[in-house]
Short mmCIF file of C-alpha atoms in Angstrom, two decimals:
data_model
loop_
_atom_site.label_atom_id
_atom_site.label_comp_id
_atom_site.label_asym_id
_atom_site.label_seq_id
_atom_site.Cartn_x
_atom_site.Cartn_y
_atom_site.Cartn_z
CA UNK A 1 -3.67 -0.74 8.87
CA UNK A 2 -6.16 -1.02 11.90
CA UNK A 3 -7.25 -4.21 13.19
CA UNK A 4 -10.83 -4.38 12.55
CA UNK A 5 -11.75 -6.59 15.43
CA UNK A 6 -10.83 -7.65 18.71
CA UNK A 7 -10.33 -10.73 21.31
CA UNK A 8 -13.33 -9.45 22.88
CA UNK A 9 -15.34 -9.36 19.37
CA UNK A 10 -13.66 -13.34 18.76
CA UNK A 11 -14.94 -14.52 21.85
CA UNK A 12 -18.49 -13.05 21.53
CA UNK A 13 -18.81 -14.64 18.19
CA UNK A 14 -17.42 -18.09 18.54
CA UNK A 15 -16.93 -18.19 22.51
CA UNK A 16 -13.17 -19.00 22.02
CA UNK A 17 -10.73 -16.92 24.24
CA UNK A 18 -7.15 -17.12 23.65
CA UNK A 19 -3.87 -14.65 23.84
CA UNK A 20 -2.88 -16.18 20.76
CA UNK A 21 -6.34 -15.09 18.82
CA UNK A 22 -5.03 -11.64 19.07
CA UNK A 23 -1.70 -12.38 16.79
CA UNK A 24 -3.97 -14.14 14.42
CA UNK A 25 -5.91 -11.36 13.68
CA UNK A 26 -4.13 -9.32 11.15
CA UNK A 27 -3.15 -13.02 9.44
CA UNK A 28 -7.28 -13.05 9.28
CA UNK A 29 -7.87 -9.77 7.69
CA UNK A 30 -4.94 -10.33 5.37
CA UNK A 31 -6.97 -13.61 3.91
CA UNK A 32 -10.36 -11.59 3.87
CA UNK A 33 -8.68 -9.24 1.67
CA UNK A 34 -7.32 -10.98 -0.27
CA UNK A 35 -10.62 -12.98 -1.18
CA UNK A 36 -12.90 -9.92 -1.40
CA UNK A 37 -10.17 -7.61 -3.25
CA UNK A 38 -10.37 -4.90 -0.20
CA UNK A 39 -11.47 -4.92 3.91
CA UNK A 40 -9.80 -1.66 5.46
CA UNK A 41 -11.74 1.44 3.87
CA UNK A 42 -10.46 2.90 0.89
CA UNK A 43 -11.07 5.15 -2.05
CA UNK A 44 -11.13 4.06 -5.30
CA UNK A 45 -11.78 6.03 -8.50
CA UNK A 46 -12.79 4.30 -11.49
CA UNK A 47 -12.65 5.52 -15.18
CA UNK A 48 -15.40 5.08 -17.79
CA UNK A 49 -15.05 5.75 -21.28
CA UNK A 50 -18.11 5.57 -23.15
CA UNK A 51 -18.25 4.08 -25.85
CA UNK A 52 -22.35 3.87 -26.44
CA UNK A 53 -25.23 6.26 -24.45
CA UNK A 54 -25.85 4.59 -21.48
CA UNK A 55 -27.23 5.49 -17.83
CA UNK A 56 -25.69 2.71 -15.97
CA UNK A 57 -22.23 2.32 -14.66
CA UNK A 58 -20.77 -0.98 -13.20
CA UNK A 59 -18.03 -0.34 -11.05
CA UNK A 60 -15.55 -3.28 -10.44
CA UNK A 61 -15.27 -3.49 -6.61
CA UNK A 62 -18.08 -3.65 -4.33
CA UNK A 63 -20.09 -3.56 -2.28
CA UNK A 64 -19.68 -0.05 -2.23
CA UNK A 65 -20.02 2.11 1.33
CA UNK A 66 -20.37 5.73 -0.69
CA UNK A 67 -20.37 7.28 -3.86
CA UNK A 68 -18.14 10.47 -3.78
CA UNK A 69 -18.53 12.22 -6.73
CA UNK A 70 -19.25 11.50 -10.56
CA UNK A 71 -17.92 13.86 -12.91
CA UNK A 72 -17.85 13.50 -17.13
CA UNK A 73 -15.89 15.88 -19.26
CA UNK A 74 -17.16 15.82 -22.96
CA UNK A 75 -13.29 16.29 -24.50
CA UNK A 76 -9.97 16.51 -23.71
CA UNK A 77 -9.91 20.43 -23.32
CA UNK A 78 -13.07 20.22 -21.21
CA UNK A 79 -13.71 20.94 -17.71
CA UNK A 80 -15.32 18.14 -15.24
CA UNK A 81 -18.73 18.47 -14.61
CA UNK A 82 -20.39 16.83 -11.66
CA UNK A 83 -23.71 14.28 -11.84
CA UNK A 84 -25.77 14.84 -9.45
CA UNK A 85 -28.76 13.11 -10.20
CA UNK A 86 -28.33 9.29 -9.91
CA UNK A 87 -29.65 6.54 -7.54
CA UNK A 88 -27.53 3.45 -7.17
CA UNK A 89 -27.04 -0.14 -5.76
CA UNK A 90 -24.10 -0.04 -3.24
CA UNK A 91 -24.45 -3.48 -2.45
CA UNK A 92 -23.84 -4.13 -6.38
CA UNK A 93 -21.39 -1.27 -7.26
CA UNK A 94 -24.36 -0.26 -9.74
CA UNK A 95 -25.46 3.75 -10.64
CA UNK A 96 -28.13 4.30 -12.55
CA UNK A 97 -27.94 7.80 -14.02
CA UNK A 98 -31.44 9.63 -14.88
CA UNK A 99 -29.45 11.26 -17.72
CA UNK A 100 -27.43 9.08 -20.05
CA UNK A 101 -23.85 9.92 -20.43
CA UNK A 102 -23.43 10.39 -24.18
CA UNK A 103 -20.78 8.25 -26.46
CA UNK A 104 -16.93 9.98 -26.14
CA UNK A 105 -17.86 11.20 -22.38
CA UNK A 106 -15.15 10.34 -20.08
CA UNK A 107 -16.68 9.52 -16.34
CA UNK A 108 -15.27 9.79 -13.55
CA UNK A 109 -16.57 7.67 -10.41
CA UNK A 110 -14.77 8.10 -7.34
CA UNK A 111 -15.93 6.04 -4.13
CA UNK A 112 -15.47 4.14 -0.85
CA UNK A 113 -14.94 0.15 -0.14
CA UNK A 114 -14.14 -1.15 2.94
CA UNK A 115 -14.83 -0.64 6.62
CA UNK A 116 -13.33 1.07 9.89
CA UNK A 117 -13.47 -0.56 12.85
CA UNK A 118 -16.79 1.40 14.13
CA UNK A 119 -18.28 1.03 10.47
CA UNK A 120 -17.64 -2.67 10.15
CA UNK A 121 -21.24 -5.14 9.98
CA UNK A 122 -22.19 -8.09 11.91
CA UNK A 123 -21.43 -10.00 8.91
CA UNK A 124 -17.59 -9.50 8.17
CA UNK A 125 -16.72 -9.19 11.80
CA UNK A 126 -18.04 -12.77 11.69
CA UNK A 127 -16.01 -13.58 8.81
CA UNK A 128 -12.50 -12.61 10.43
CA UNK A 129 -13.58 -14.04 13.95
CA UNK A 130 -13.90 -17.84 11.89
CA UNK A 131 -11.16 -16.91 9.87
CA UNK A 132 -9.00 -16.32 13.37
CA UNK A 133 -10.41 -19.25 14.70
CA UNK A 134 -9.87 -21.48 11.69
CA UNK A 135 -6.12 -20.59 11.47
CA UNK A 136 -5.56 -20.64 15.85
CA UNK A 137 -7.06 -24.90 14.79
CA UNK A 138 -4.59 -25.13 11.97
CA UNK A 139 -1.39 -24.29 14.64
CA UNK A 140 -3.20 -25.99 17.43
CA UNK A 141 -5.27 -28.81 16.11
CA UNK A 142 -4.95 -30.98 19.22
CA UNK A 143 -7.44 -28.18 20.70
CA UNK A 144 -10.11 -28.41 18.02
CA UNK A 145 -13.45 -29.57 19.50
CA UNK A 146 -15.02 -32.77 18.06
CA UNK A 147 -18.61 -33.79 17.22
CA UNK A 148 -20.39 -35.93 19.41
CA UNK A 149 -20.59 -38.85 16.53
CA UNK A 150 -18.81 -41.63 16.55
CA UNK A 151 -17.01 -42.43 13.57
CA UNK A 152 -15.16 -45.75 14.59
CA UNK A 153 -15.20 -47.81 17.76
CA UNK A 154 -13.04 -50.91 18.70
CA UNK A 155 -14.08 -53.03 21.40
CA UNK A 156 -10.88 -54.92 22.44
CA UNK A 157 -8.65 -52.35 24.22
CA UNK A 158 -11.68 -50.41 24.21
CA UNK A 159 -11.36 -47.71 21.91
CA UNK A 160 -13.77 -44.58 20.48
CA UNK A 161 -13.33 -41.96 17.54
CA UNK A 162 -15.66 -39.17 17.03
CA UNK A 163 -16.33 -37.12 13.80
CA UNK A 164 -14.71 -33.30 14.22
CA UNK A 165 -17.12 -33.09 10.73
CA UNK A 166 -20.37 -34.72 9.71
CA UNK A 167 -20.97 -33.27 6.09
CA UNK A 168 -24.64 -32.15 5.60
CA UNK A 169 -25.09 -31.71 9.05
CA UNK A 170 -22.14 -29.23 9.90
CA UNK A 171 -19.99 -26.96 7.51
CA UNK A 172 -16.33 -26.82 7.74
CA UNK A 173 -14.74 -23.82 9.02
CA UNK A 174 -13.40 -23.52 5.25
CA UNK A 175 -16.75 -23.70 3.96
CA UNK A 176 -18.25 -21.57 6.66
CA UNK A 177 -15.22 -18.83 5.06
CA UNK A 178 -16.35 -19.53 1.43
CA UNK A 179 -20.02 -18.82 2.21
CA UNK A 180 -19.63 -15.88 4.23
CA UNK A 181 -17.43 -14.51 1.71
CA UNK A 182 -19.77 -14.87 -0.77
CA UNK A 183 -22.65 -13.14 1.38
CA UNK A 184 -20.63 -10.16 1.45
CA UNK A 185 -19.65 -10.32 -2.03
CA UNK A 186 -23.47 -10.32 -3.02
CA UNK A 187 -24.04 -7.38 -0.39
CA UNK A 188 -26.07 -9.51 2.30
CA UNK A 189 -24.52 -7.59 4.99
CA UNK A 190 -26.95 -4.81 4.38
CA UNK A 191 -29.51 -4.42 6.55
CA UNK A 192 -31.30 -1.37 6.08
CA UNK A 193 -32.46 0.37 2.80
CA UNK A 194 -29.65 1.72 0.66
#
């Protein structure tokens, strides 16, 4: 498993530069993955029987980043044929088929999730650089910046708090995780036609 992003890409992103950053990063693509159900690139093939004519197919992970091949056989003692003519939704996992596939047809859907690190978008590179980030706080939180807002101040023995969090004015790091997550989830990270 390749790490996806650097030190380098951490410290563009969030300005943060730190040795440790680097160990964190495989913790962050571990959580990613587990939250989006992939992150390194990766076939997958999915199986359709059909069970009423249709010309859609809904595959179960996406977004998708290609379509290999589609194939049907009409029995068991039938040879795969290929479907060629089909437009689709990557950012959905959705292929519309300009012929329907007929009830009994077996389909066969074989394609890509998943990124390389010269592939990967703006978007999830963001994602593992706050997911680094969030975790480097969680060991270290003594080094975690605070807000300028004062939460609590004492004036005998003089004292100040600030807020590391003002809610409706700035999102968590754990919310900043949940949202970006589900921008990629919902294909966001597209940025050119399909």
């Amino acid at each position: 498993m390749s790490q996806l992003i650097t030190t380098s890409d951490i410290e563009i992103i969030t300005g943060l530069n730190n040795d440790t950053l680097a160990s964190l990063i495989p913790y962050a693509q571990a959580q990613a993955r587990a939250a989006l159900g992939f992150l390194e690139e990766e076939t997958k093939t999915e199986y359709f029987y059909i069970e009423e004519d249709t010309s859609k197919l809904q595959l179960e992970h996406f977004p998708v980043t290609s379509i290999l091949s589609i194939t049907y056989t009409t029995s068991s003692d039938s040879d795969e044929e290929d479907i060629d003519d089909y437009r689709s939704i990557l950012s959905k996992g959705l292929i519309i088929l300009d012929s329907p596939v007929y009830e009994g047809y077996l389909v066969k859907v074989t394609y890509t999730v998943g990124w390389t690190p010269t592939t990967i978008p703006d978007l999830v590179k963001v994602l593992l650089a706050i997911i680094a980030v969030n975790h480097y706080y969680s060991l270290f939180p003594e080094r975690q910046l605070s807000s300028n807002v004062v939460v609590q101040e004492k004036i005998g023995d003089y004292m100040v708090k600030y807020s590391g969090y003002v809610k409706g004015t700035f999102k968590s790091l754990d919310e900043w995780i949940e949202y970006l997550i589900n921008l990629i989830k919902n294909g966001e990270y597209y940025t050119t036609a399909e």
